[in-house]
Amino acid sequence: FALHGILIAIDEDKDNEVIGMIIAELRIDPFGASEGYIKQVFLKEGYRGQGIGELLVKKAIEHLQKIKVEKIKVNIKEKAKEAANLYAKMHFKKVYEVLELDISKENLED
């Protein structure tokens, strides 16, 4: 990590195979306040439920704290129940909802 970056999880027993990663960054909001943002967390399916995702998020939080971030945000899809449970366990709170309109040609109705 620096102001933004990637942390990778590997399986040392499988020739250092990459099994997961987290992307986090520092953002400055329009009012000048700094905030952390977790862009993505990914774990290979066979490694989920073992605490690895939680460890990646904790490492990202530690890094963002070191660079004096006051708040950390993450967007998750509504169907991502495992992710929602992980972040709730780590004291993230729902503060707003995002609505999306798909205006691609094939999705427009008359």
XYZ file of C-alpha atoms in Angstrom:
110
model
C 0.000 0.000 0.000
C 0.934 3.631 -0.402
C -1.853 6.178 -0.873
C -3.493 3.412 -2.845
C -2.488 -0.112 -3.526
C -2.999 -3.818 -3.508
C -2.278 -6.377 -0.810
C -2.090 -9.972 -2.007
C -2.674 -13.190 -0.032
C -0.734 -16.277 -1.087
C -0.820 -19.959 -0.195
C 2.759 -20.886 0.712
C 1.853 -24.587 0.620
C 0.866 -24.282 -3.034
C 4.031 -22.675 -4.432
C 2.948 -19.154 -3.391
C -0.252 -19.311 -5.415
C -2.211 -16.042 -5.242
C -5.446 -16.811 -3.410
C -6.799 -13.363 -2.678
C -6.289 -9.635 -2.715
C -7.610 -6.314 -1.504
C -7.457 -2.952 -3.253
C -7.684 0.118 -1.020
C -6.935 3.798 -1.501
C -6.968 7.238 0.034
C -9.532 9.632 -1.413
C -10.059 13.318 -0.757
C -13.733 14.288 -0.728
C -15.011 17.562 -2.288
C -14.733 19.276 1.113
C -11.086 18.312 1.606
C -11.564 15.515 4.146
C -9.574 12.345 3.617
C -11.321 9.013 3.531
C -10.249 5.489 2.868
C -11.983 3.419 0.267
C -11.865 -0.342 -0.115
C -12.371 -0.877 -3.829
C -12.307 -4.644 -3.989
C -11.698 -7.770 -1.944
C -11.355 -11.076 -3.737
C -10.734 -14.598 -2.439
C -10.644 -17.821 -4.407
C -13.685 -19.889 -3.553
C -11.878 -22.676 -1.700
C -10.325 -20.163 0.704
C -13.476 -18.352 1.799
C -14.737 -18.686 5.351
C -11.235 -19.147 6.806
C -10.660 -15.589 8.051
C -8.398 -14.585 5.166
C -10.767 -11.897 3.872
C -11.085 -10.479 7.367
C -7.293 -10.411 7.705
C -6.954 -8.564 4.386
C -9.534 -5.978 5.479
C -7.789 -5.563 8.864
C -4.445 -4.955 7.126
C -6.061 -2.355 4.859
C -7.636 -0.637 7.876
C -4.275 -0.589 9.692
C -2.607 0.997 6.685
C -5.324 3.602 6.230
C -5.106 4.476 9.943
C -1.350 5.053 9.575
C -1.956 7.639 6.867
C -4.495 9.431 9.086
C -7.731 8.444 7.352
C -10.767 9.222 9.517
C -13.381 7.076 7.773
C -13.276 4.079 5.469
C -15.971 3.348 2.924
C -16.770 0.253 0.920
C -19.513 -0.435 -1.613
C -20.988 -3.911 -1.780
C -23.640 -5.377 -4.009
C -27.006 -6.013 -2.409
C -26.704 -9.758 -3.044
C -23.238 -9.999 -1.424
C -24.442 -11.350 1.924
C -21.055 -12.821 2.924
C -19.354 -9.471 2.352
C -22.103 -7.621 4.222
C -21.683 -9.978 7.180
C -17.902 -9.543 7.164
C -18.091 -5.749 7.185
C -20.848 -5.717 9.825
C -18.686 -7.942 12.031
C -15.901 -5.367 11.611
C -18.237 -2.512 12.703
C -18.911 -0.980 9.274
C -22.339 0.677 9.224
C -24.762 1.231 6.367
C -24.924 5.002 5.850
C -26.624 5.346 2.467
C -27.968 3.401 -0.490
C -26.907 3.790 -4.085
C -29.492 3.535 -6.848
C -28.449 2.726 -10.395
C -30.169 3.250 -13.737
C -28.919 1.166 -16.659
C -29.433 3.327 -19.747
C -27.678 1.088 -22.238
C -29.643 0.758 -25.465
C -30.809 -2.809 -24.811
C -32.236 -1.869 -21.395
C -34.294 1.149 -22.419
C -38.035 0.681 -22.631
C -40.416 2.774 -24.717
